[in-house]
């Protein structure tokens, strides 16, 4: 009897390839959605009926437990990304591996990228060969993402793991870790994205998630530009497509938020100067950070400045870009309130060159308050208007890592909305 029991313990059930596929795919779905009960029921159904097999998870083949999707990610990856800790614990208990997917990301990479603190703790406790320094194909370890996460608890858990010992001293001296710690004090989380529009150059762009529970109305207004809106990804790709018209031009971005289109103009065009503007203090600090971060890693000597510019306060407008000096003006998702339409039109008309000045504008919502009045106002002022829908290739994942979960998490609206690209040209006699 004893021998029979031991044999039962090590023997996994034999299933057809088709059954393994079906069970593996279901395991992936249950892990993604945190369906522990359904997961157990499904696995139970893979076992031959009988009391001895009830809950005999050791008999489930590893090919199901570690079933991979088309990118090589497993149920453990998905449970980690979505913070389903009960599913994750169960998978680890029944023998799930902590493996790298095709991009080199481990479940820990995904847990850290998505700030799933509890999942990170579980991995650190239960995975015996966990290594926080294992790098993905972009050369980034979970610890690197920990520094970018802007969450001191996460950073602490990772740094305290035994696999981080070798780097601990060095890491604590790196500027990014200091950024992360100080920002946690202000209840913010930061995401530093490496954006690559399919060329050999990439752009670093940080966005900030504020703890919304602590924000009042003024704060909300102040933080709208601290996140990267999907329209700015479209505008950035459009800037690259139209780079020939930027040569030797003074380019200004209005209401830039995180400043990705302006940074794109700096990196990809031969503009003579780029001025990126916004007004809110939190947004502005982040904008300056993004410009500095990209200047540090690029050899470009193209002049790029950040200026505070309030559409409602002419005294804040820098003279070097005013009175028709701006040849190309760019902006995304600027119109969302009727009150701001007149000041915004006034700003555009003041800045834009009267001889061929061009304003490129992208929005994901043409039904927003004030948008109709905005278009009519510019046309009444003599600007010609043309529009088109963003082409499919502008909607592709721009993250250098090609991480789909992160793309959906941060820019999910790109799949749901139609993006409209407007060109306004001024030609006054
Ligand atoms: C919806 S966000 C879009 C940000 C960025 N263009 C993007 O697409 O990610 C609107 C931006 O307009 C800026 N803004 C709002 N009112 C403004 C004003 N009166 N003057 C200048 N900028 C303003 C906000 O600070 C914010 O950055």
GROMACS .gro file of C-alpha atoms and ligand atoms in nm:
model
  456
    1UNK     CA    1   0.000   0.000   0.000
    2UNK     CA    2   0.281   0.227   0.099
    3UNK     CA    3   0.460   0.172  -0.233
    4UNK     CA    4   0.138   0.229  -0.421
    5UNK     CA    5   0.088   0.563  -0.242
    6UNK     CA    6   0.440   0.675  -0.329
    7UNK     CA    7   0.386   0.580  -0.689
    8UNK     CA    8   0.061   0.780  -0.692
    9UNK     CA    9   0.243   1.079  -0.550
   10UNK     CA   10   0.496   1.108  -0.831
   11UNK     CA   11   0.284   0.990  -1.119
   12UNK     CA   12   0.110   1.261  -1.317
   13UNK     CA   13  -0.196   1.185  -1.521
   14UNK     CA   14  -0.153   1.127  -1.891
   15UNK     CA   15  -0.363   1.357  -2.106
   16UNK     CA   16  -0.395   1.405  -2.479
   17UNK     CA   17  -0.216   1.706  -2.631
   18UNK     CA   18  -0.557   1.860  -2.700
   19UNK     CA   19  -0.665   1.824  -2.335
   20UNK     CA   20  -0.337   1.981  -2.217
   21UNK     CA   21  -0.395   2.274  -2.452
   22UNK     CA   22  -0.752   2.324  -2.335
   23UNK     CA   23  -0.660   2.299  -1.967
   24UNK     CA   24  -0.352   2.520  -2.011
   25UNK     CA   25  -0.551   2.794  -2.183
   26UNK     CA   26  -0.815   2.782  -1.911
   27UNK     CA   27  -0.548   2.803  -1.644
   28UNK     CA   28  -0.416   3.119  -1.811
   29UNK     CA   29  -0.762   3.276  -1.813
   30UNK     CA   30  -0.837   3.182  -1.450
   31UNK     CA   31  -0.500   3.326  -1.346
   32UNK     CA   32  -0.567   3.647  -1.529
   33UNK     CA   33  -0.908   3.697  -1.373
   34UNK     CA   34  -0.828   3.557  -1.027
   35UNK     CA   35  -1.073   3.268  -1.052
   36UNK     CA   36  -0.928   3.030  -0.795
   37UNK     CA   37  -1.241   2.819  -0.747
   38UNK     CA   38  -1.287   2.769  -1.122
   39UNK     CA   39  -0.917   2.693  -1.157
   40UNK     CA   40  -0.932   2.419  -0.895
   41UNK     CA   41  -1.250   2.273  -1.049
   42UNK     CA   42  -1.092   2.268  -1.391
   43UNK     CA   43  -0.775   2.099  -1.264
   44UNK     CA   44  -0.982   1.851  -1.066
   45UNK     CA   45  -1.163   1.760  -1.386
   46UNK     CA   46  -0.826   1.662  -1.539
   47UNK     CA   47  -0.784   1.391  -1.275
   48UNK     CA   48  -0.948   1.049  -1.295
   49UNK     CA   49  -1.256   1.037  -1.076
   50UNK     CA   50  -1.214   0.888  -0.732
   51UNK     CA   51  -1.154   0.985  -0.374
   52UNK     CA   52  -0.778   0.928  -0.391
   53UNK     CA   53  -0.751   1.190  -0.662
   54UNK     CA   54  -0.946   1.462  -0.485
   55UNK     CA   55  -0.713   1.761  -0.460
   56UNK     CA   56  -0.419   1.548  -0.580
   57UNK     CA   57  -0.262   1.847  -0.753
   58UNK     CA   58   0.077   1.674  -0.771
   59UNK     CA   59  -0.078   1.456  -1.040
   60UNK     CA   60  -0.140   1.755  -1.271
   61UNK     CA   61   0.125   1.761  -1.546
   62UNK     CA   62   0.376   2.049  -1.539
   63UNK     CA   63   0.283   2.116  -1.903
   64UNK     CA   64  -0.053   2.246  -1.775
   65UNK     CA   65   0.073   2.427  -1.463
   66UNK     CA   66   0.341   2.607  -1.666
   67UNK     CA   67   0.140   2.640  -1.985
   68UNK     CA   68   0.261   2.936  -2.190
   69UNK     CA   69   0.072   3.186  -2.405
   70UNK     CA   70   0.205   3.304  -2.740
   71UNK     CA   71   0.454   3.538  -2.569
   72UNK     CA   72   0.579   3.263  -2.339
   73UNK     CA   73   0.400   3.401  -2.030
   74UNK     CA   74   0.248   3.165  -1.776
   75UNK     CA   75  -0.039   3.171  -1.529
   76UNK     CA   76   0.208   3.294  -1.267
   77UNK     CA   77   0.287   3.598  -1.487
   78UNK     CA   78  -0.080   3.678  -1.525
   79UNK     CA   79  -0.168   3.629  -1.159
   80UNK     CA   80   0.124   3.858  -1.067
   81UNK     CA   81   0.034   4.132  -1.315
   82UNK     CA   82  -0.319   4.147  -1.182
   83UNK     CA   83  -0.240   4.097  -0.815
   84UNK     CA   84  -0.436   3.773  -0.774
   85UNK     CA   85  -0.236   3.652  -0.477
   86UNK     CA   86  -0.454   3.352  -0.387
   87UNK     CA   87  -0.418   3.215  -0.739
   88UNK     CA   88  -0.046   3.290  -0.734
   89UNK     CA   89   0.004   3.110  -0.399
   90UNK     CA   90  -0.190   2.811  -0.525
   91UNK     CA   91   0.008   2.793  -0.850
   92UNK     CA   92   0.338   2.806  -0.661
   93UNK     CA   93   0.213   2.539  -0.421
   94UNK     CA   94   0.134   2.302  -0.707
   95UNK     CA   95   0.471   2.353  -0.870
   96UNK     CA   96   0.448   2.660  -1.096
   97UNK     CA   97   0.792   2.772  -1.213
   98UNK     CA   98   0.920   3.125  -1.189
   99UNK     CA   99   1.037   3.144  -1.549
  100UNK     CA  100   1.119   3.416  -1.801
  101UNK     CA  101   0.881   3.477  -2.092
  102UNK     CA  102   0.995   3.551  -2.448
  103UNK     CA  103   1.079   3.912  -2.352
  104UNK     CA  104   1.282   3.786  -2.059
  105UNK     CA  105   1.030   3.908  -1.803
  106UNK     CA  106   0.966   3.690  -1.499
  107UNK     CA  107   0.645   3.698  -1.295
  108UNK     CA  108   0.839   3.919  -1.053
  109UNK     CA  109   0.909   4.172  -1.331
  110UNK     CA  110   0.535   4.191  -1.397
  111UNK     CA  111   0.443   4.212  -1.030
  112UNK     CA  112   0.686   4.502  -0.980
  113UNK     CA  113   0.586   4.683  -1.299
  114UNK     CA  114   0.226   4.669  -1.186
  115UNK     CA  115   0.309   4.751  -0.825
  116UNK     CA  116   0.147   4.434  -0.693
  117UNK     CA  117   0.306   4.450  -0.350
  118UNK     CA  118   0.145   4.138  -0.203
  119UNK     CA  119   0.238   3.931  -0.505
  120UNK     CA  120   0.598   4.055  -0.476
  121UNK     CA  121   0.605   3.949  -0.109
  122UNK     CA  122   0.472   3.603  -0.193
  123UNK     CA  123   0.730   3.552  -0.467
  124UNK     CA  124   1.009   3.665  -0.234
  125UNK     CA  125   0.891   3.422   0.034
  126UNK     CA  126   0.803   3.118  -0.174
  127UNK     CA  127   1.026   3.106  -0.479
  128UNK     CA  128   1.349   2.952  -0.356
  129UNK     CA  129   1.565   3.046  -0.655
  130UNK     CA  130   1.415   3.395  -0.702
  131UNK     CA  131   1.664   3.648  -0.834
  132UNK     CA  132   1.565   4.015  -0.834
  133UNK     CA  133   1.861   4.094  -1.062
  134UNK     CA  134   1.761   3.871  -1.354
  135UNK     CA  135   1.738   4.095  -1.659
  136UNK     CA  136   1.478   4.099  -1.934
  137UNK     CA  137   1.565   4.154  -2.299
  138UNK     CA  138   1.588   4.530  -2.239
  139UNK     CA  139   1.851   4.468  -1.977
  140UNK     CA  140   1.614   4.558  -1.693
  141UNK     CA  141   1.582   4.364  -1.370
  142UNK     CA  142   1.288   4.358  -1.132
  143UNK     CA  143   1.500   4.574  -0.904
  144UNK     CA  144   1.545   4.833  -1.181
  145UNK     CA  145   1.167   4.850  -1.215
  146UNK     CA  146   1.153   4.871  -0.836
  147UNK     CA  147   1.355   5.192  -0.851
  148UNK     CA  148   1.122   5.334  -1.115
  149UNK     CA  149   0.810   5.236  -0.926
  150UNK     CA  150   0.825   5.527  -0.684
  151UNK     CA  151   0.710   5.306  -0.397
  152UNK     CA  152   0.949   5.269  -0.107
  153UNK     CA  153   0.776   4.955   0.030
  154UNK     CA  154   0.829   4.771  -0.298
  155UNK     CA  155   1.186   4.889  -0.323
  156UNK     CA  156   1.251   4.779   0.035
  157UNK     CA  157   1.112   4.428  -0.021
  158UNK     CA  158   1.330   4.384  -0.329
  159UNK     CA  159   1.644   4.529  -0.172
  160UNK     CA  160   1.601   4.309   0.134
  161UNK     CA  161   1.583   3.994  -0.076
  162UNK     CA  162   1.904   3.793  -0.049
  163UNK     CA  163   1.961   3.803  -0.426
  164UNK     CA  164   1.997   4.185  -0.409
  165UNK     CA  165   2.277   4.179  -0.155
  166UNK     CA  166   2.551   4.234  -0.408
  167UNK     CA  167   2.392   4.546  -0.544
  168UNK     CA  168   2.235   4.686  -0.234
  169UNK     CA  169   2.504   4.935  -0.149
  170UNK     CA  170   2.540   5.063  -0.503
  171UNK     CA  171   2.166   5.088  -0.563
  172UNK     CA  172   2.105   5.299  -0.258
  173UNK     CA  173   2.344   5.557  -0.400
  174UNK     CA  174   2.173   5.581  -0.736
  175UNK     CA  175   1.972   5.899  -0.801
  176UNK     CA  176   1.663   5.708  -0.915
  177UNK     CA  177   1.623   5.544  -0.578
  178UNK     CA  178   1.632   5.884  -0.412
  179UNK     CA  179   1.362   6.007  -0.649
  180UNK     CA  180   1.149   5.709  -0.562
  181UNK     CA  181   1.180   5.759  -0.190
  182UNK     CA  182   1.104   6.129  -0.187
  183UNK     CA  183   0.806   6.087  -0.415
  184UNK     CA  184   0.652   5.823  -0.195
  185UNK     CA  185   0.635   6.085   0.079
  186UNK     CA  186   0.402   6.286  -0.141
  187UNK     CA  187   0.179   5.981  -0.203
  188UNK     CA  188   0.266   5.951  -0.569
  189UNK     CA  189   0.363   5.662  -0.789
  190UNK     CA  190   0.576   5.720  -1.092
  191UNK     CA  191   0.606   5.522  -1.414
  192UNK     CA  192   0.908   5.580  -1.629
  193UNK     CA  193   0.823   5.454  -1.977
  194UNK     CA  194   1.079   5.386  -2.245
  195UNK     CA  195   0.895   5.477  -2.562
  196UNK     CA  196   1.010   5.354  -2.898
  197UNK     CA  197   0.819   5.436  -3.216
  198UNK     CA  198   0.984   5.163  -3.416
  199UNK     CA  199   1.316   5.336  -3.477
  200UNK     CA  200   1.659   5.298  -3.322
  201UNK     CA  201   1.600   5.589  -3.084
  202UNK     CA  202   1.384   5.581  -2.777
  203UNK     CA  203   1.246   5.844  -2.541
  204UNK     CA  204   1.207   5.827  -2.165
  205UNK     CA  205   0.880   5.970  -2.044
  206UNK     CA  206   0.767   5.967  -1.685
  207UNK     CA  207   0.405   5.993  -1.581
  208UNK     CA  208   0.279   6.025  -1.227
  209UNK     CA  209  -0.013   5.855  -1.058
  210UNK     CA  210  -0.135   6.061  -0.765
  211UNK     CA  211  -0.329   5.907  -0.484
  212UNK     CA  212  -0.674   6.028  -0.593
  213UNK     CA  213  -0.819   5.991  -0.244
  214UNK     CA  214  -0.601   6.280  -0.136
  215UNK     CA  215  -0.676   6.516  -0.421
  216UNK     CA  216  -0.918   6.807  -0.412
  217UNK     CA  217  -1.063   6.969  -0.724
  218UNK     CA  218  -0.769   7.204  -0.769
  219UNK     CA  219  -0.528   6.911  -0.737
  220UNK     CA  220  -0.722   6.720  -1.001
  221UNK     CA  221  -0.687   7.013  -1.236
  222UNK     CA  222  -0.319   7.030  -1.154
  223UNK     CA  223  -0.254   6.666  -1.218
  224UNK     CA  224  -0.439   6.616  -1.548
  225UNK     CA  225  -0.112   6.680  -1.729
  226UNK     CA  226   0.094   6.449  -1.510
  227UNK     CA  227  -0.027   6.145  -1.700
  228UNK     CA  228   0.046   6.062  -2.063
  229UNK     CA  229  -0.277   6.078  -2.258
  230UNK     CA  230  -0.304   5.836  -2.548
  231UNK     CA  231  -0.361   6.128  -2.788
  232UNK     CA  232  -0.004   6.238  -2.720
  233UNK     CA  233   0.125   5.901  -2.844
  234UNK     CA  234  -0.063   5.958  -3.169
  235UNK     CA  235   0.064   6.315  -3.199
  236UNK     CA  236   0.421   6.194  -3.142
  237UNK     CA  237   0.397   5.943  -3.425
  238UNK     CA  238   0.247   6.214  -3.645
  239UNK     CA  239   0.541   6.444  -3.564
  240UNK     CA  240   0.779   6.172  -3.687
  241UNK     CA  241   0.572   6.119  -4.002
  242UNK     CA  242   0.577   6.494  -4.076
  243UNK     CA  243   0.935   6.554  -3.968
  244UNK     CA  244   1.020   6.715  -4.302
  245UNK     CA  245   0.798   7.015  -4.224
  246UNK     CA  246   0.975   7.074  -3.890
  247UNK     CA  247   1.318   7.145  -4.037
  248UNK     CA  248   1.457   7.480  -3.916
  249UNK     CA  249   1.125   7.575  -3.755
  250UNK     CA  250   1.045   7.706  -3.409
  251UNK     CA  251   0.816   7.443  -3.257
  252UNK     CA  252   0.598   7.499  -2.952
  253UNK     CA  253   0.389   7.243  -2.766
  254UNK     CA  254   0.089   7.378  -2.574
  255UNK     CA  255  -0.053   7.209  -2.260
  256UNK     CA  256   0.221   6.951  -2.301
  257UNK     CA  257   0.157   6.748  -1.986
  258UNK     CA  258   0.441   6.494  -1.982
  259UNK     CA  259   0.577   6.644  -2.305
  260UNK     CA  260   0.616   6.335  -2.522
  261UNK     CA  261   0.535   6.505  -2.859
  262UNK     CA  262   0.778   6.789  -2.785
  263UNK     CA  263   1.047   6.542  -2.682
  264UNK     CA  264   0.976   6.350  -3.002
  265UNK     CA  265   1.021   6.666  -3.208
  266UNK     CA  266   1.355   6.721  -3.033
  267UNK     CA  267   1.475   6.367  -3.096
  268UNK     CA  268   1.345   6.309  -3.448
  269UNK     CA  269   1.325   6.639  -3.634
  270UNK     CA  270   1.561   6.917  -3.735
  271UNK     CA  271   1.354   7.188  -3.568
  272UNK     CA  272   1.564   7.494  -3.487
  273UNK     CA  273   1.421   7.516  -3.133
  274UNK     CA  274   1.155   7.342  -2.929
  275UNK     CA  275   0.960   7.501  -2.647
  276UNK     CA  276   0.740   7.278  -2.436
  277UNK     CA  277   0.478   7.456  -2.227
  278UNK     CA  278   0.227   7.391  -1.952
  279UNK     CA  279   0.133   7.569  -1.637
  280UNK     CA  280   0.040   7.354  -1.339
  281UNK     CA  281   0.320   7.316  -1.086
  282UNK     CA  282   0.311   6.937  -1.047
  283UNK     CA  283   0.286   6.892  -1.422
  284UNK     CA  284   0.559   7.142  -1.479
  285UNK     CA  285   0.807   6.973  -1.245
  286UNK     CA  286   0.746   6.640  -1.417
  287UNK     CA  287   0.785   6.801  -1.758
  288UNK     CA  288   1.121   6.945  -1.657
  289UNK     CA  289   1.224   6.602  -1.524
  290UNK     CA  290   1.140   6.440  -1.861
  291UNK     CA  291   1.334   6.697  -2.058
  292UNK     CA  292   1.638   6.663  -1.828
  293UNK     CA  293   1.622   6.283  -1.833
  294UNK     CA  294   1.629   6.276  -2.216
  295UNK     CA  295   1.896   6.542  -2.247
  296UNK     CA  296   2.120   6.339  -2.016
  297UNK     CA  297   2.115   6.037  -2.247
  298UNK     CA  298   2.118   6.208  -2.587
  299UNK     CA  299   2.401   6.386  -2.758
  300UNK     CA  300   2.153   6.622  -2.930
  301UNK     CA  301   2.241   6.989  -2.899
  302UNK     CA  302   1.902   7.100  -3.028
  303UNK     CA  303   1.772   7.380  -2.802
  304UNK     CA  304   1.477   7.262  -2.598
  305UNK     CA  305   1.318   7.464  -2.318
  306UNK     CA  306   1.032   7.421  -2.078
  307UNK     CA  307   0.822   7.733  -2.018
  308UNK     CA  308   0.526   7.804  -1.797
  309UNK     CA  309   0.253   7.935  -2.027
  310UNK     CA  310  -0.100   7.995  -1.903
  311UNK     CA  311  -0.351   8.042  -2.186
  312UNK     CA  312  -0.551   8.267  -1.950
  313UNK     CA  313  -0.265   8.496  -1.857
  314UNK     CA  314  -0.088   8.682  -2.138
  315UNK     CA  315   0.175   8.806  -1.895
  316UNK     CA  316   0.304   8.445  -1.873
  317UNK     CA  317   0.366   8.415  -2.247
  318UNK     CA  318   0.740   8.411  -2.332
  319UNK     CA  319   0.812   8.688  -2.582
  320UNK     CA  320   1.047   8.471  -2.789
  321UNK     CA  321   0.758   8.255  -2.909
  322UNK     CA  322   0.483   8.521  -2.914
  323UNK     CA  323   0.367   8.764  -3.181
  324UNK     CA  324   0.375   8.517  -3.466
  325UNK     CA  325   0.716   8.368  -3.400
  326UNK     CA  326   0.591   8.010  -3.369
  327UNK     CA  327   0.598   7.827  -3.698
  328UNK     CA  328   0.472   7.492  -3.580
  329UNK     CA  329   0.241   7.453  -3.287
  330UNK     CA  330   0.146   7.110  -3.153
  331UNK     CA  331  -0.103   6.993  -2.892
  332UNK     CA  332  -0.306   6.693  -2.780
  333UNK     CA  333  -0.622   6.668  -2.574
  334UNK     CA  334  -0.637   7.035  -2.482
  335UNK     CA  335  -1.007   7.104  -2.522
  336UNK     CA  336  -1.236   6.974  -2.251
  337UNK     CA  337  -1.407   7.283  -2.112
  338UNK     CA  338  -1.595   7.565  -2.282
  339UNK     CA  339  -1.432   7.822  -2.051
  340UNK     CA  340  -1.088   7.744  -2.186
  341UNK     CA  341  -1.179   7.766  -2.555
  342UNK     CA  342  -1.152   8.146  -2.596
  343UNK     CA  343  -0.818   8.176  -2.405
  344UNK     CA  344  -0.676   7.880  -2.597
  345UNK     CA  345  -0.777   8.027  -2.934
  346UNK     CA  346  -0.633   8.362  -2.825
  347UNK     CA  347  -0.302   8.193  -2.736
  348UNK     CA  348  -0.285   8.005  -3.067
  349UNK     CA  349  -0.357   8.322  -3.266
  350UNK     CA  350  -0.094   8.517  -3.078
  351UNK     CA  351   0.179   8.258  -3.116
  352UNK     CA  352   0.122   8.126  -3.466
  353UNK     CA  353   0.314   8.265  -3.762
  354UNK     CA  354   0.075   8.445  -3.997
  355UNK     CA  355   0.258   8.310  -4.302
  356UNK     CA  356   0.200   7.938  -4.307
  357UNK     CA  357   0.204   7.879  -3.931
  358UNK     CA  358   0.072   7.526  -3.875
  359UNK     CA  359  -0.108   7.386  -3.573
  360UNK     CA  360  -0.123   7.007  -3.540
  361UNK     CA  361  -0.385   6.887  -3.295
  362UNK     CA  362  -0.493   6.538  -3.186
  363UNK     CA  363  -0.797   6.449  -2.980
  364UNK     CA  364  -0.969   6.125  -2.889
  365UNK     CA  365  -1.302   6.291  -2.832
  366UNK     CA  366  -1.466   6.537  -3.068
  367UNK     CA  367  -1.782   6.551  -2.857
  368UNK     CA  368  -1.611   6.711  -2.557
  369UNK     CA  369  -1.739   7.043  -2.423
  370UNK     CA  370  -1.606   7.327  -2.635
  371UNK     CA  371  -1.458   7.124  -2.919
  372UNK     CA  372  -1.709   7.242  -3.182
  373UNK     CA  373  -1.660   7.605  -3.074
  374UNK     CA  374  -1.282   7.555  -3.081
  375UNK     CA  375  -1.280   7.439  -3.445
  376UNK     CA  376  -1.528   7.707  -3.551
  377UNK     CA  377  -1.334   7.979  -3.367
  378UNK     CA  378  -1.006   7.895  -3.540
  379UNK     CA  379  -1.172   7.881  -3.882
  380UNK     CA  380  -1.348   8.213  -3.823
  381UNK     CA  381  -1.005   8.358  -3.746
  382UNK     CA  382  -0.900   8.256  -4.100
  383UNK     CA  383  -0.722   7.926  -4.039
  384UNK     CA  384  -0.790   7.646  -4.284
  385UNK     CA  385  -0.883   7.315  -4.124
  386UNK     CA  386  -0.834   6.958  -4.246
  387UNK     CA  387  -0.886   6.639  -4.051
  388UNK     CA  388  -0.827   6.268  -4.067
  389UNK     CA  389  -0.856   5.961  -3.849
  390UNK     CA  390  -0.534   5.821  -3.700
  391UNK     CA  391  -0.412   5.526  -3.909
  392UNK     CA  392  -0.388   5.181  -3.752
  393UNK     CA  393  -0.010   5.188  -3.730
  394UNK     CA  394  -0.034   5.490  -3.498
  395UNK     CA  395  -0.222   5.274  -3.248
  396UNK     CA  396   0.056   5.020  -3.199
  397UNK     CA  397   0.223   4.953  -2.864
  398UNK     CA  398   0.504   5.213  -2.836
  399UNK     CA  399   0.664   5.064  -2.523
  400UNK     CA  400   1.016   4.950  -2.597
  401UNK     CA  401   0.955   4.639  -2.388
  402UNK     CA  402   0.644   4.560  -2.599
  403UNK     CA  403   0.487   4.462  -2.268
  404UNK     CA  404   0.119   4.421  -2.354
  405UNK     CA  405  -0.005   4.427  -1.997
  406UNK     CA  406   0.170   4.758  -1.926
  407UNK     CA  407   0.042   4.900  -2.256
  408UNK     CA  408  -0.318   4.806  -2.175
  409UNK     CA  409  -0.280   4.928  -1.820
  410UNK     CA  410  -0.150   5.274  -1.909
  411UNK     CA  411  -0.294   5.340  -2.253
  412UNK     CA  412  -0.597   5.109  -2.269
  413UNK     CA  413  -0.814   5.381  -2.426
  414UNK     CA  414  -0.614   5.349  -2.745
  415UNK     CA  415  -0.808   5.030  -2.822
  416UNK     CA  416  -1.145   5.184  -2.748
  417UNK     CA  417  -1.139   5.528  -2.903
  418UNK     CA  418  -1.102   5.686  -3.244
  419UNK     CA  419  -0.824   5.942  -3.262
  420UNK     CA  420  -0.876   6.250  -3.479
  421UNK     CA  421  -0.586   6.444  -3.627
  422UNK     CA  422  -0.652   6.809  -3.717
  423UNK     CA  423  -0.430   7.041  -3.919
  424UNK     CA  424  -0.494   7.415  -3.897
  425UNK     CA  425  -0.292   7.640  -4.126
  426UNK     CA  426  -0.273   8.018  -4.104
  427UNK     CA  427  -0.210   8.218  -4.418
  428UNK     CA  428  -0.296   8.583  -4.384
  429UNK     CA  429  -0.261   8.826  -4.668
  430LIG     C1  430  -0.576   6.646  -2.079
  430LIG     S1  431  -0.420   6.714  -2.044
  430LIG     C2  432  -0.331   6.671  -2.190
  430LIG     C3  433  -0.184   6.670  -2.167
  430LIG     C4  434  -0.099   6.629  -2.287
  430LIG     N1  435  -0.116   6.721  -2.396
  430LIG     C5  436  -0.129   6.486  -2.329
  430LIG     O1  437  -0.197   6.467  -2.431
  430LIG     O2  438  -0.085   6.392  -2.261
  430LIG     C6  439  -0.450   6.888  -2.066
  430LIG     C7  440  -0.328   6.975  -2.042
  430LIG     O3  441  -0.362   7.111  -2.060
  430LIG     C8  442  -0.301   7.188  -1.957
  430LIG     N2  443  -0.378   7.312  -1.932
  430LIG     C9  444  -0.503   7.321  -1.882
  430LIG     N3  445  -0.538   7.450  -1.868
  430LIG    C10  446  -0.432   7.524  -1.912
  430LIG    C11  447  -0.406   7.664  -1.922
  430LIG     N4  448  -0.496   7.755  -1.884
  430LIG     N5  449  -0.288   7.703  -1.972
  430LIG    C12  450  -0.194   7.612  -2.009
  430LIG     N6  451  -0.212   7.478  -2.002
  430LIG    C13  452  -0.330   7.435  -1.953
  430LIG    C14  453  -0.304   7.095  -1.836
  430LIG     O4  454  -0.210   7.131  -1.735
  430LIG    C15  455  -0.272   6.961  -1.901
  430LIG     O5  456  -0.134   6.937  -1.909
   0.00000   0.00000   0.00000
